[in-house]
PDB file of C-alpha atoms in Angstrom:
ATOM      1  CA  MET A   1      -0.061  -0.174   0.002  1.00  0.00           C
ATOM      2  CA  ILE A   2       0.960   3.492  -0.710  1.00  0.00           C
ATOM      3  CA  ILE A   3      -0.212   6.547   1.055  1.00  0.00           C
ATOM      4  CA  VAL A   4      -0.403   9.715  -0.871  1.00  0.00           C
ATOM      5  CA  THR A   5      -1.348  12.765   1.020  1.00  0.00           C
ATOM      6  CA  GLY A   6      -2.321  15.941  -0.984  1.00  0.00           C
ATOM      7  CA  GLY A   7      -3.845  13.134  -2.845  1.00  0.00           C
ATOM      8  CA  ALA A   8      -6.627  15.459  -4.726  1.00  0.00           C
ATOM      9  CA  GLY A   9      -4.562  18.357  -5.202  1.00  0.00           C
ATOM     10  CA  PHE A  10      -2.227  19.072  -8.072  1.00  0.00           C
ATOM     11  CA  ILE A  11       0.798  16.978  -8.200  1.00  0.00           C
ATOM     12  CA  GLY A  12      -0.427  14.594  -5.640  1.00  0.00           C
ATOM     13  CA  SER A  13      -3.588  13.531  -8.122  1.00  0.00           C
ATOM     14  CA  ALA A  14      -1.378  13.289 -11.162  1.00  0.00           C
ATOM     15  CA  PHE A  15       1.200  11.085  -8.875  1.00  0.00           C
ATOM     16  CA  ILE A  16      -2.203   8.562  -8.094  1.00  0.00           C
ATOM     17  CA  ALA A  17      -2.684   8.802 -11.943  1.00  0.00           C
ATOM     18  CA  LYS A  18       1.160   7.564 -12.782  1.00  0.00           C
ATOM     19  CA  LEU A  19       0.784   4.871 -10.031  1.00  0.00           C
ATOM     20  CA  ASN A  20      -2.526   3.569 -11.644  1.00  0.00           C
ATOM     21  CA  GLN A  21      -0.567   3.381 -14.930  1.00  0.00           C
ATOM     22  CA  GLU A  22       2.357   1.547 -13.342  1.00  0.00           C
ATOM     23  CA  GLY A  23      -0.517  -0.897 -12.143  1.00  0.00           C
ATOM     24  CA  ILE A  24      -0.516   0.210  -8.506  1.00  0.00           C
ATOM     25  CA  ARG A  25      -4.284   0.171  -7.199  1.00  0.00           C
ATOM     26  CA  ASP A  26      -3.472  -0.056  -3.111  1.00  0.00           C
ATOM     27  CA  ILE A  27      -3.492   3.607  -2.228  1.00  0.00           C
ATOM     28  CA  LEU A  28      -5.041   5.543   0.560  1.00  0.00           C
ATOM     29  CA  VAL A  29      -5.507   8.955  -0.597  1.00  0.00           C
ATOM     30  CA  VAL A  30      -5.287  11.580   2.330  1.00  0.00           C
ATOM     31  CA  ASP A  31      -6.432  15.358   1.616  1.00  0.00           C
ATOM     32  CA  GLU A  32      -8.755  18.133   2.947  1.00  0.00           C
ATOM     33  CA  ALA A  33     -12.575  17.359   2.233  1.00  0.00           C
ATOM     34  CA  LEU A  34     -12.915  17.648  -1.366  1.00  0.00           C
ATOM     35  CA  SER A  35     -14.681  20.530  -3.382  1.00  0.00           C
ATOM     36  CA  PRO A  36     -16.287  19.727  -6.630  1.00  0.00           C
ATOM     37  CA  ALA A  37     -13.262  20.777  -8.690  1.00  0.00           C
ATOM     38  CA  ARG A  38     -10.773  18.499  -6.935  1.00  0.00           C
ATOM     39  CA  LYS A  39     -13.340  15.590  -6.849  1.00  0.00           C
ATOM     40  CA  TYR A  40     -12.640  15.854 -10.388  1.00  0.00           C
ATOM     41  CA  ASN A  41      -8.746  15.353  -9.981  1.00  0.00           C
ATOM     42  CA  LEU A  42      -9.549  11.892  -8.627  1.00  0.00           C
ATOM     43  CA  LYS A  43     -12.171  10.995 -11.180  1.00  0.00           C
ATOM     44  CA  ASP A  44     -11.666   7.542 -13.161  1.00  0.00           C
ATOM     45  CA  ARG A  45      -8.377   7.003 -10.648  1.00  0.00           C
ATOM     46  CA  THR A  46      -8.647   3.621  -8.762  1.00  0.00           C
ATOM     47  CA  PHE A  47      -7.509   3.766  -5.048  1.00  0.00           C
ATOM     48  CA  LEU A  48      -8.860   1.994  -1.698  1.00  0.00           C
ATOM     49  CA  GLU A  49      -9.949   5.009   0.567  1.00  0.00           C
ATOM     50  CA  PHE A  50     -10.316   8.887   0.612  1.00  0.00           C
ATOM     51  CA  VAL A  51      -9.272   9.935   4.466  1.00  0.00           C
ATOM     52  CA  ASP A  52      -9.872  13.362   5.644  1.00  0.00           C
ATOM     53  CA  LYS A  53      -6.173  14.742   6.701  1.00  0.00           C
ATOM     54  CA  GLY A  54      -7.460  15.189  10.460  1.00  0.00           C
ATOM     55  CA  SER A  55      -9.323  11.592  10.735  1.00  0.00           C
ATOM     56  CA  PHE A  56      -5.839  10.295   9.099  1.00  0.00           C
ATOM     57  CA  LEU A  57      -3.797  11.677  11.994  1.00  0.00           C
ATOM     58  CA  GLU A  58      -6.181  10.295  14.316  1.00  0.00           C
ATOM     59  CA  ARG A  59      -5.800   6.902  13.027  1.00  0.00           C
ATOM     60  CA  LEU A  60      -1.897   7.247  12.639  1.00  0.00           C
ATOM     61  CA  SER A  61      -1.975   8.469  16.353  1.00  0.00           C
ATOM     62  CA  SER A  62      -4.047   5.446  17.548  1.00  0.00           C
ATOM     63  CA  GLY A  63      -2.291   2.600  15.795  1.00  0.00           C
ATOM     64  CA  GLN A  64      -5.720   2.066  12.930  1.00  0.00           C
ATOM     65  CA  LEU A  65      -3.716   2.520   9.775  1.00  0.00           C
ATOM     66  CA  PRO A  66      -3.544  -0.656   7.725  1.00  0.00           C
ATOM     67  CA  GLN A  67      -0.628  -3.315   7.797  1.00  0.00           C
ATOM     68  CA  GLY A  68       1.751  -3.470   4.599  1.00  0.00           C
ATOM     69  CA  ILE A  69       2.490   0.568   4.196  1.00  0.00           C
ATOM     70  CA  GLU A  70       5.201   0.407   1.890  1.00  0.00           C
ATOM     71  CA  ALA A  71       5.468   4.273   1.596  1.00  0.00           C
ATOM     72  CA  ILE A  72       4.011   7.596   2.419  1.00  0.00           C
ATOM     73  CA  VAL A  73       4.280  10.123  -0.282  1.00  0.00           C
ATOM     74  CA  HIS A  74       3.497  13.290   1.746  1.00  0.00           C
ATOM     75  CA  MET A  75       2.504  16.295  -0.642  1.00  0.00           C
ATOM     76  CA  GLY A  76       0.078  17.832   1.170  1.00  0.00           C
ATOM     77  CA  ALA A  77       0.542  21.450   2.277  1.00  0.00           C
ATOM     78  CA  CYS A  78      -0.319  24.836   2.459  1.00  0.00           C
ATOM     79  CA  SER A  79       1.285  26.075  -1.040  1.00  0.00           C
ATOM     80  CA  SER A  80       0.265  29.644  -1.084  1.00  0.00           C
ATOM     81  CA  THR A  81       3.021  31.683  -0.837  1.00  0.00           C
ATOM     82  CA  THR A  82       1.084  34.980   0.322  1.00  0.00           C
ATOM     83  CA  GLU A  83      -0.343  33.027   3.388  1.00  0.00           C
ATOM     84  CA  THR A  84       0.819  35.184   6.563  1.00  0.00           C
ATOM     85  CA  ASN A  85      -0.558  32.928   9.181  1.00  0.00           C
ATOM     86  CA  VAL A  86       2.678  31.621  10.753  1.00  0.00           C
ATOM     87  CA  GLN A  87       0.448  29.302  13.380  1.00  0.00           C
ATOM     88  CA  TYR A  88      -1.479  27.686  10.806  1.00  0.00           C
ATOM     89  CA  LEU A  89       1.749  27.085   8.330  1.00  0.00           C
ATOM     90  CA  THR A  90       3.840  25.555  11.403  1.00  0.00           C
ATOM     91  CA  HIS A  91       1.242  23.218  12.111  1.00  0.00           C
ATOM     92  CA  ASN A  92      -0.061  22.390   8.483  1.00  0.00           C
ATOM     93  CA  ASN A  93       3.855  22.163   6.585  1.00  0.00           C
ATOM     94  CA  TYR A  94       5.894  21.526   9.868  1.00  0.00           C
ATOM     95  CA  GLU A  95       4.382  19.828  12.339  1.00  0.00           C
ATOM     96  CA  TYR A  96       2.130  17.580  10.015  1.00  0.00           C
ATOM     97  CA  THR A  97       5.068  16.718   8.295  1.00  0.00           C
ATOM     98  CA  LYS A  98       7.241  15.855  11.248  1.00  0.00           C
ATOM     99  CA  THR A  99       4.416  13.737  12.414  1.00  0.00           C
ATOM    100  CA  LEU A 100       4.334  11.665   9.347  1.00  0.00           C
ATOM    101  CA  ALA A 101       8.215  11.521   9.121  1.00  0.00           C
ATOM    102  CA  GLU A 102       8.647  10.245  12.553  1.00  0.00           C
ATOM    103  CA  TYR A 103       6.043   7.534  12.089  1.00  0.00           C
ATOM    104  CA  SER A 104       7.208   6.473   8.882  1.00  0.00           C
ATOM    105  CA  LEU A 105      10.964   5.967  10.441  1.00  0.00           C
ATOM    106  CA  SER A 106       9.617   4.130  13.450  1.00  0.00           C
ATOM    107  CA  LYS A 107       8.252   1.789  11.168  1.00  0.00           C
ATOM    108  CA  GLY A 108      10.606   1.218   8.441  1.00  0.00           C
ATOM    109  CA  ILE A 109       8.149   2.977   5.833  1.00  0.00           C
ATOM    110  CA  ARG A 110       9.616   4.901   2.881  1.00  0.00           C
ATOM    111  CA  PHE A 111       8.840   8.613   3.236  1.00  0.00           C
ATOM    112  CA  ILE A 112       9.144  11.024   0.500  1.00  0.00           C
ATOM    113  CA  TYR A 113       7.888  14.567   1.323  1.00  0.00           C
ATOM    114  CA  ALA A 114       7.508  17.984  -0.789  1.00  0.00           C
ATOM    115  CA  SER A 115       9.971  20.700   0.120  1.00  0.00           C
ATOM    116  CA  SER A 116      10.073  23.670  -2.361  1.00  0.00           C
ATOM    117  CA  ALA A 117      12.336  25.854  -4.150  1.00  0.00           C
ATOM    118  CA  ALA A 118      11.078  28.599  -2.072  1.00  0.00           C
ATOM    119  CA  THR A 119      13.641  27.512   0.450  1.00  0.00           C
ATOM    120  CA  TYR A 120      16.100  29.129  -1.639  1.00  0.00           C
ATOM    121  CA  GLY A 121      15.048  32.806  -1.146  1.00  0.00           C
ATOM    122  CA  ASP A 122      16.344  35.143  -3.820  1.00  0.00           C
ATOM    123  CA  GLY A 123      18.906  32.836  -4.786  1.00  0.00           C
ATOM    124  CA  ALA A 124      21.870  34.827  -3.157  1.00  0.00           C
ATOM    125  CA  HIS A 125      23.419  31.618  -2.232  1.00  0.00           C
ATOM    126  CA  GLY A 126      22.621  29.518  -5.098  1.00  0.00           C
ATOM    127  CA  TYR A 127      20.370  26.591  -5.926  1.00  0.00           C
ATOM    128  CA  ALA A 128      22.446  23.668  -4.916  1.00  0.00           C
ATOM    129  CA  ASP A 129      20.612  20.650  -3.127  1.00  0.00           C
ATOM    130  CA  ASP A 130      23.280  20.544  -0.703  1.00  0.00           C
ATOM    131  CA  ASP A 131      22.323  19.551   2.810  1.00  0.00           C
ATOM    132  CA  ALA A 132      25.282  21.264   4.366  1.00  0.00           C
ATOM    133  CA  LYS A 133      24.420  24.822   2.734  1.00  0.00           C
ATOM    134  CA  LEU A 134      20.915  24.935   4.546  1.00  0.00           C
ATOM    135  CA  ASP A 135      21.583  27.228   7.107  1.00  0.00           C
ATOM    136  CA  THR A 136      22.929  29.805   4.412  1.00  0.00           C
ATOM    137  CA  LEU A 137      18.861  29.733   2.874  1.00  0.00           C
ATOM    138  CA  LYS A 138      17.009  32.888   3.610  1.00  0.00           C
ATOM    139  CA  PRO A 139      13.567  32.173   2.529  1.00  0.00           C
ATOM    140  CA  LEU A 140      11.712  35.367   1.646  1.00  0.00           C
ATOM    141  CA  ASN A 141       8.005  34.346   2.805  1.00  0.00           C
ATOM    142  CA  GLN A 142       6.351  32.266   5.673  1.00  0.00           C
ATOM    143  CA  TYR A 143       5.358  29.506   2.985  1.00  0.00           C
ATOM    144  CA  GLY A 144       9.098  29.053   2.447  1.00  0.00           C
ATOM    145  CA  ILE A 145      10.033  29.340   6.127  1.00  0.00           C
ATOM    146  CA  SER A 146       7.720  26.522   7.124  1.00  0.00           C
ATOM    147  CA  LYS A 147       9.109  24.478   4.271  1.00  0.00           C
ATOM    148  CA  HIS A 148      12.757  25.236   5.238  1.00  0.00           C
ATOM    149  CA  ASN A 149      12.192  24.436   8.823  1.00  0.00           C
ATOM    150  CA  PHE A 150      11.281  20.755   8.314  1.00  0.00           C
ATOM    151  CA  ASP A 151      14.398  20.672   5.893  1.00  0.00           C
ATOM    152  CA  LEU A 152      16.653  22.057   8.865  1.00  0.00           C
ATOM    153  CA  TRP A 153      14.812  19.583  11.308  1.00  0.00           C
ATOM    154  CA  ALA A 154      15.483  16.521   9.245  1.00  0.00           C
ATOM    155  CA  ARG A 155      19.267  17.336   9.255  1.00  0.00           C
ATOM    156  CA  GLY A 156      19.457  18.157  12.425  1.00  0.00           C
ATOM    157  CA  ASN A 157      18.145  14.970  13.988  1.00  0.00           C
ATOM    158  CA  GLY A 158      19.913  12.880  11.267  1.00  0.00           C
ATOM    159  CA  VAL A 159      17.213  11.616   9.530  1.00  0.00           C
ATOM    160  CA  LEU A 160      17.715  13.255   5.922  1.00  0.00           C
ATOM    161  CA  SER A 161      20.194  10.303   5.242  1.00  0.00           C
ATOM    162  CA  GLN A 162      16.712   7.821   5.493  1.00  0.00           C
ATOM    163  CA  ILE A 163      13.982   9.979   4.396  1.00  0.00           C
ATOM    164  CA  THR A 164      13.397  12.081   0.724  1.00  0.00           C
ATOM    165  CA  GLY A 165      12.848  15.934   0.297  1.00  0.00           C
ATOM    166  CA  LEU A 166      11.691  17.383  -2.981  1.00  0.00           C
ATOM    167  CA  LYS A 167      12.551  20.743  -3.731  1.00  0.00           C
ATOM    168  CA  PHE A 168      10.005  21.322  -6.518  1.00  0.00           C
ATOM    169  CA  PHE A 169      10.327  24.267  -8.946  1.00  0.00           C
ATOM    170  CA  ASN A 170       7.833  26.188 -11.129  1.00  0.00           C
ATOM    171  CA  VAL A 171       5.575  23.079 -11.735  1.00  0.00           C
ATOM    172  CA  TYR A 172       3.060  23.059 -14.504  1.00  0.00           C
ATOM    173  CA  GLY A 173       0.516  20.522 -15.919  1.00  0.00           C
ATOM    174  CA  PRO A 174      -3.018  18.732 -15.784  1.00  0.00           C
ATOM    175  CA  ASN A 175      -4.799  19.010 -12.420  1.00  0.00           C
ATOM    176  CA  GLU A 176      -3.875  22.403 -11.253  1.00  0.00           C
ATOM    177  CA  TYR A 177      -7.068  24.272 -12.415  1.00  0.00           C
ATOM    178  CA  TYR A 178      -8.245  24.654  -9.282  1.00  0.00           C
ATOM    179  CA  LYS A 179      -5.335  26.460  -7.537  1.00  0.00           C
ATOM    180  CA  ASP A 180      -6.631  30.117  -8.269  1.00  0.00           C
ATOM    181  CA  GLU A 181      -3.790  32.442  -7.772  1.00  0.00           C
ATOM    182  CA  MET A 182      -1.353  29.879  -7.029  1.00  0.00           C
ATOM    183  CA  ALA A 183      -1.816  28.141 -10.316  1.00  0.00           C
ATOM    184  CA  SER A 184       1.115  28.519 -13.121  1.00  0.00           C
ATOM    185  CA  VAL A 185       1.370  31.070 -15.283  1.00  0.00           C
ATOM    186  CA  ALA A 186       0.910  28.563 -18.251  1.00  0.00           C
ATOM    187  CA  TRP A 187      -2.531  27.928 -16.875  1.00  0.00           C
ATOM    188  CA  LYS A 188      -3.430  31.769 -16.415  1.00  0.00           C
ATOM    189  CA  ALA A 189      -1.940  32.690 -19.640  1.00  0.00           C
ATOM    190  CA  PHE A 190      -3.951  30.116 -21.593  1.00  0.00           C
ATOM    191  CA  ASN A 191      -7.283  31.088 -19.738  1.00  0.00           C
ATOM    192  CA  ALA A 192      -6.433  34.635 -20.698  1.00  0.00           C
ATOM    193  CA  ILE A 193      -5.135  34.179 -24.324  1.00  0.00           C
ATOM    194  CA  GLN A 194      -8.659  32.162 -25.066  1.00  0.00           C
ATOM    195  CA  ALA A 195     -10.619  34.854 -23.562  1.00  0.00           C
ATOM    196  CA  THR A 196      -8.696  37.863 -24.740  1.00  0.00           C
ATOM    197  CA  GLY A 197      -5.828  36.820 -27.547  1.00  0.00           C
ATOM    198  CA  ALA A 198      -3.343  38.437 -25.081  1.00  0.00           C
ATOM    199  CA  PHE A 199      -1.449  38.325 -21.919  1.00  0.00           C
ATOM    200  CA  SER A 200       0.436  40.675 -19.597  1.00  0.00           C
ATOM    201  CA  LEU A 201       3.780  40.052 -17.935  1.00  0.00           C
ATOM    202  CA  PHE A 202       5.245  41.938 -15.188  1.00  0.00           C
ATOM    203  CA  ARG A 203       7.887  44.864 -16.502  1.00  0.00           C
ATOM    204  CA  SER A 204      11.479  44.256 -15.460  1.00  0.00           C
ATOM    205  CA  HIS A 205      12.862  46.731 -12.873  1.00  0.00           C
ATOM    206  CA  ARG A 206      16.390  45.974 -13.229  1.00  0.00           C
ATOM    207  CA  PRO A 207      18.786  47.078 -16.134  1.00  0.00           C
ATOM    208  CA  ASP A 208      20.506  43.584 -16.494  1.00  0.00           C
ATOM    209  CA  TYR A 209      16.992  42.331 -17.435  1.00  0.00           C
ATOM    210  CA  GLN A 210      14.882  43.095 -20.446  1.00  0.00           C
ATOM    211  CA  ASP A 211      10.893  43.194 -20.016  1.00  0.00           C
ATOM    212  CA  GLY A 212       9.792  39.454 -20.041  1.00  0.00           C
ATOM    213  CA  GLU A 213      13.574  38.111 -19.767  1.00  0.00           C
ATOM    214  CA  GLN A 214      13.351  37.287 -15.912  1.00  0.00           C
ATOM    215  CA  LYS A 215      13.840  33.437 -16.175  1.00  0.00           C
ATOM    216  CA  ARG A 216      12.170  30.342 -14.142  1.00  0.00           C
ATOM    217  CA  ASP A 217      13.226  26.484 -13.832  1.00  0.00           C
ATOM    218  CA  PHE A 218       9.950  25.242 -15.509  1.00  0.00           C
ATOM    219  CA  VAL A 219       9.178  21.476 -15.033  1.00  0.00           C
ATOM    220  CA  TYR A 220       6.229  19.491 -16.382  1.00  0.00           C
ATOM    221  CA  VAL A 221       4.284  17.535 -13.789  1.00  0.00           C
ATOM    222  CA  LYS A 222       4.709  14.423 -15.600  1.00  0.00           C
ATOM    223  CA  ASP A 223       8.344  14.745 -15.005  1.00  0.00           C
ATOM    224  CA  CYS A 224       7.947  15.096 -11.358  1.00  0.00           C
ATOM    225  CA  CYS A 225       5.775  12.230 -11.319  1.00  0.00           C
ATOM    226  CA  SER A 226       8.452   9.971 -13.309  1.00  0.00           C
ATOM    227  CA  VAL A 227      11.108  11.362 -10.545  1.00  0.00           C
ATOM    228  CA  MET A 228       8.429  10.142  -7.757  1.00  0.00           C
ATOM    229  CA  TRP A 229       8.187   6.882  -9.266  1.00  0.00           C
ATOM    230  CA  TRP A 230      11.739   6.064  -9.810  1.00  0.00           C
ATOM    231  CA  LEU A 231      12.367   6.922  -6.217  1.00  0.00           C
ATOM    232  CA  LEU A 232       9.769   4.570  -4.644  1.00  0.00           C
ATOM    233  CA  GLN A 233      11.981   1.919  -6.777  1.00  0.00           C
ATOM    234  CA  HIS A 234      15.363   3.286  -5.198  1.00  0.00           C
ATOM    235  CA  PRO A 235      14.661   3.529  -1.488  1.00  0.00           C
ATOM    236  CA  GLU A 236      18.555   3.464  -1.090  1.00  0.00           C
ATOM    237  CA  THR A 237      18.039   6.957  -2.696  1.00  0.00           C
ATOM    238  CA  ASN A 238      17.562   9.829   0.185  1.00  0.00           C
ATOM    239  CA  GLY A 239      18.260  13.191   1.159  1.00  0.00           C
ATOM    240  CA  LEU A 240      17.224  16.466  -0.157  1.00  0.00           C
ATOM    241  CA  PHE A 241      16.798  16.700  -4.134  1.00  0.00           C
ATOM    242  CA  ASN A 242      16.079  19.581  -6.578  1.00  0.00           C
ATOM    243  CA  LEU A 243      12.862  18.883  -8.870  1.00  0.00           C
ATOM    244  CA  GLY A 244      13.072  20.711 -12.131  1.00  0.00           C
ATOM    245  CA  SER A 245      14.222  20.826 -15.688  1.00  0.00           C
ATOM    246  CA  GLY A 246      17.460  21.839 -14.855  1.00  0.00           C
ATOM    247  CA  HIS A 247      17.185  24.843 -17.498  1.00  0.00           C
ATOM    248  CA  ALA A 248      16.019  28.259 -16.528  1.00  0.00           C
ATOM    249  CA  ARG A 249      13.994  29.905 -19.305  1.00  0.00           C
ATOM    250  CA  SER A 250      12.319  33.330 -19.440  1.00  0.00           C
ATOM    251  CA  TRP A 251       8.702  34.133 -19.647  1.00  0.00           C
ATOM    252  CA  ASN A 252       8.845  35.279 -22.923  1.00  0.00           C
ATOM    253  CA  ASP A 253      10.048  31.767 -24.141  1.00  0.00           C
ATOM    254  CA  LEU A 254       6.865  30.620 -22.088  1.00  0.00           C
ATOM    255  CA  LEU A 255       4.485  32.666 -23.778  1.00  0.00           C
ATOM    256  CA  SER A 256       6.068  32.129 -27.054  1.00  0.00           C
ATOM    257  CA  VAL A 257       5.591  28.351 -26.640  1.00  0.00           C
ATOM    258  CA  LEU A 258       1.882  29.003 -25.600  1.00  0.00           C
ATOM    259  CA  PHE A 259       0.853  31.105 -28.259  1.00  0.00           C
ATOM    260  CA  SER A 260       2.383  28.733 -30.954  1.00  0.00           C
ATOM    261  CA  ALA A 261       0.513  25.881 -29.410  1.00  0.00           C
ATOM    262  CA  MET A 262      -2.769  27.406 -29.292  1.00  0.00           C
ATOM    263  CA  LYS A 263      -2.136  28.612 -32.891  1.00  0.00           C
ATOM    264  CA  LYS A 264      -2.253  32.264 -31.662  1.00  0.00           C
ATOM    265  CA  PRO A 265      -0.306  35.337 -32.600  1.00  0.00           C
ATOM    266  CA  TRP A 266       2.036  37.066 -30.039  1.00  0.00           C
ATOM    267  CA  ASN A 267       0.241  39.283 -27.983  1.00  0.00           C
ATOM    268  CA  VAL A 268       1.827  40.421 -24.845  1.00  0.00           C
ATOM    269  CA  SER A 269       2.082  43.594 -23.176  1.00  0.00           C
ATOM    270  CA  TYR A 270       4.330  44.573 -19.941  1.00  0.00           C
ATOM    271  CA  ILE A 271       2.756  46.056 -17.160  1.00  0.00           C
ATOM    272  CA  ASP A 272       4.632  47.649 -13.828  1.00  0.00           C
ATOM    273  CA  MET A 273       5.160  45.194 -11.142  1.00  0.00           C
ATOM    274  CA  PRO A 274       3.318  45.901  -7.667  1.00  0.00           C
ATOM    275  CA  LEU A 275       5.724  47.867  -5.109  1.00  0.00           C
ATOM    276  CA  GLN A 276       5.259  45.181  -2.713  1.00  0.00           C
ATOM    277  CA  LEU A 277       6.462  42.826  -4.806  1.00  0.00           C
ATOM    278  CA  ARG A 278       9.847  44.115  -5.985  1.00  0.00           C
ATOM    279  CA  ASP A 279      11.932  43.416  -3.212  1.00  0.00           C
ATOM    280  CA  GLN A 280      10.799  39.871  -3.031  1.00  0.00           C
ATOM    281  CA  TYR A 281      10.744  39.023  -6.945  1.00  0.00           C
ATOM    282  CA  GLN A 282      13.011  36.473  -8.033  1.00  0.00           C
ATOM    283  CA  TYR A 283      14.566  37.393 -11.246  1.00  0.00           C
ATOM    284  CA  PHE A 284      16.313  33.756 -11.991  1.00  0.00           C
ATOM    285  CA  THR A 285      15.822  30.286 -10.769  1.00  0.00           C
ATOM    286  CA  GLU A 286      17.091  27.099 -11.895  1.00  0.00           C
ATOM    287  CA  ALA A 287      17.617  23.764 -10.482  1.00  0.00           C
ATOM    288  CA  PRO A 288      20.671  22.083 -10.907  1.00  0.00           C
ATOM    289  CA  ILE A 289      19.869  18.374 -10.937  1.00  0.00           C
ATOM    290  CA  SER A 290      23.017  16.902 -11.056  1.00  0.00           C
ATOM    291  CA  LYS A 291      22.614  15.352  -7.612  1.00  0.00           C
ATOM    292  CA  LEU A 292      19.606  13.412  -9.008  1.00  0.00           C
ATOM    293  CA  ARG A 293      21.501  12.586 -12.052  1.00  0.00           C
ATOM    294  CA  SER A 294      24.287  10.968  -9.964  1.00  0.00           C
ATOM    295  CA  ALA A 295      21.703   9.210  -7.638  1.00  0.00           C
ATOM    296  CA  GLY A 296      20.976   7.173 -11.190  1.00  0.00           C
ATOM    297  CA  TYR A 297      17.789   8.813 -12.470  1.00  0.00           C
ATOM    298  CA  THR A 298      18.398   9.116 -16.418  1.00  0.00           C
ATOM    299  CA  ALA A 299      15.409   9.501 -18.131  1.00  0.00           C
ATOM    300  CA  ASP A 300      14.768  12.424 -19.974  1.00  0.00           C
ATOM    301  CA  ILE A 301      13.086  15.552 -18.880  1.00  0.00           C
ATOM    302  CA  HIS A 302      10.374  17.424 -21.243  1.00  0.00           C
ATOM    303  CA  THR A 303      11.937  20.752 -22.707  1.00  0.00           C
ATOM    304  CA  LEU A 304       9.469  23.989 -22.095  1.00  0.00           C
ATOM    305  CA  GLU A 305       8.310  23.369 -25.871  1.00  0.00           C
ATOM    306  CA  ASP A 306       7.604  19.730 -25.449  1.00  0.00           C
ATOM    307  CA  GLY A 307       6.046  20.109 -22.287  1.00  0.00           C
ATOM    308  CA  ILE A 308       3.824  23.303 -22.674  1.00  0.00           C
ATOM    309  CA  THR A 309       2.645  22.049 -26.237  1.00  0.00           C
ATOM    310  CA  ASP A 310       1.543  18.563 -24.461  1.00  0.00           C
ATOM    311  CA  TYR A 311      -0.392  20.569 -21.700  1.00  0.00           C
ATOM    312  CA  VAL A 312      -2.184  22.624 -24.382  1.00  0.00           C
ATOM    313  CA  THR A 313      -3.024  19.922 -26.725  1.00  0.00           C
ATOM    314  CA  SER A 314      -3.750  16.926 -24.231  1.00  0.00           C
ATOM    315  CA  PHE A 315      -5.142  18.533 -21.604  1.00  0.00           C
ATOM    316  CA  LEU A 316      -6.273  22.377 -21.650  1.00  0.00           C
ATOM    317  CA  LEU A 317      -8.134  22.821 -25.370  1.00  0.00           C
ATOM    318  CA  PRO A 318     -11.663  21.886 -25.164  1.00  0.00           C
ATOM    319  CA  PRO A 319     -12.795  19.896 -23.189  1.00  0.00           C
ATOM    320  CA  LEU A 320     -10.499  20.359 -20.050  1.00  0.00           C
ATOM    321  CA  ARG A 321      -9.246  17.338 -19.435  1.00  0.00           C
ATOM    322  CA  HIS A 322      -7.592  16.035 -15.902  1.00  0.00           C
ATOM    323  CA  TRP A 323      -4.568  13.275 -15.946  1.00  0.00           C
TER     324      TRP A 323
END
């Protein structure tokens, strides 16, 4: 049996689709009470049971979880980078993860959890997924701090060598449609272009970057799921790993591919970035994935062109489809 928390969410539900593709049906899905939108993410998926995240902790603490759990894949979290309730983030992102990690370690269960590229802050100290450099990182928001604090706890308690944390970069792809402001720019731009034929990007406020040339590491959710599946097959592979494409691309590149996949003419304008965002805005992120490659992961990763084209043509163009 495999437990997937956040299983009705973006990455969690995509991973359940991947598990089903690989013939895995003994899955316990843990998440919050389902909205109609997120129920769609589990449509046509095969799993044993859906459990509310609070009830799941009660079962865990009272010893009522089933026998034969092979792995807990913990994707459940508050993923809002604008959330400011420190108590909520601490409980939801730090304490919950710690409880699951301790349980997994006590039972000899594989534990894979979602960290975040937000732990790198402004990138001043680079993006190397090196456990020894954790103390140099300064996340820019409370979400990033909550994720970083668990990474620090795991290292400080000597368990990073027994569990696996994934620092997800800019993930896009099917099953994200319910995320509103936290959805990828690919999703937001697709809908805006469908409606108006145009999209606006933030203007650069640094002389070393032209408008729209700010860069991110965009990674297709299918690649994330392939890495997670590989990690399940290689329980000896532990520690912190970046999960991105390994190649930073500009917002202009993303929009160019998107307009092309939609067979629409380029129509992009640039608007001033709100003042409150300018001191926190990242102009460049890139996920070195040499550590993952050195661990033995050899599969190809979608280029931006291939990933966005597949996303648009296989999932976004009417009718909307989940994975």
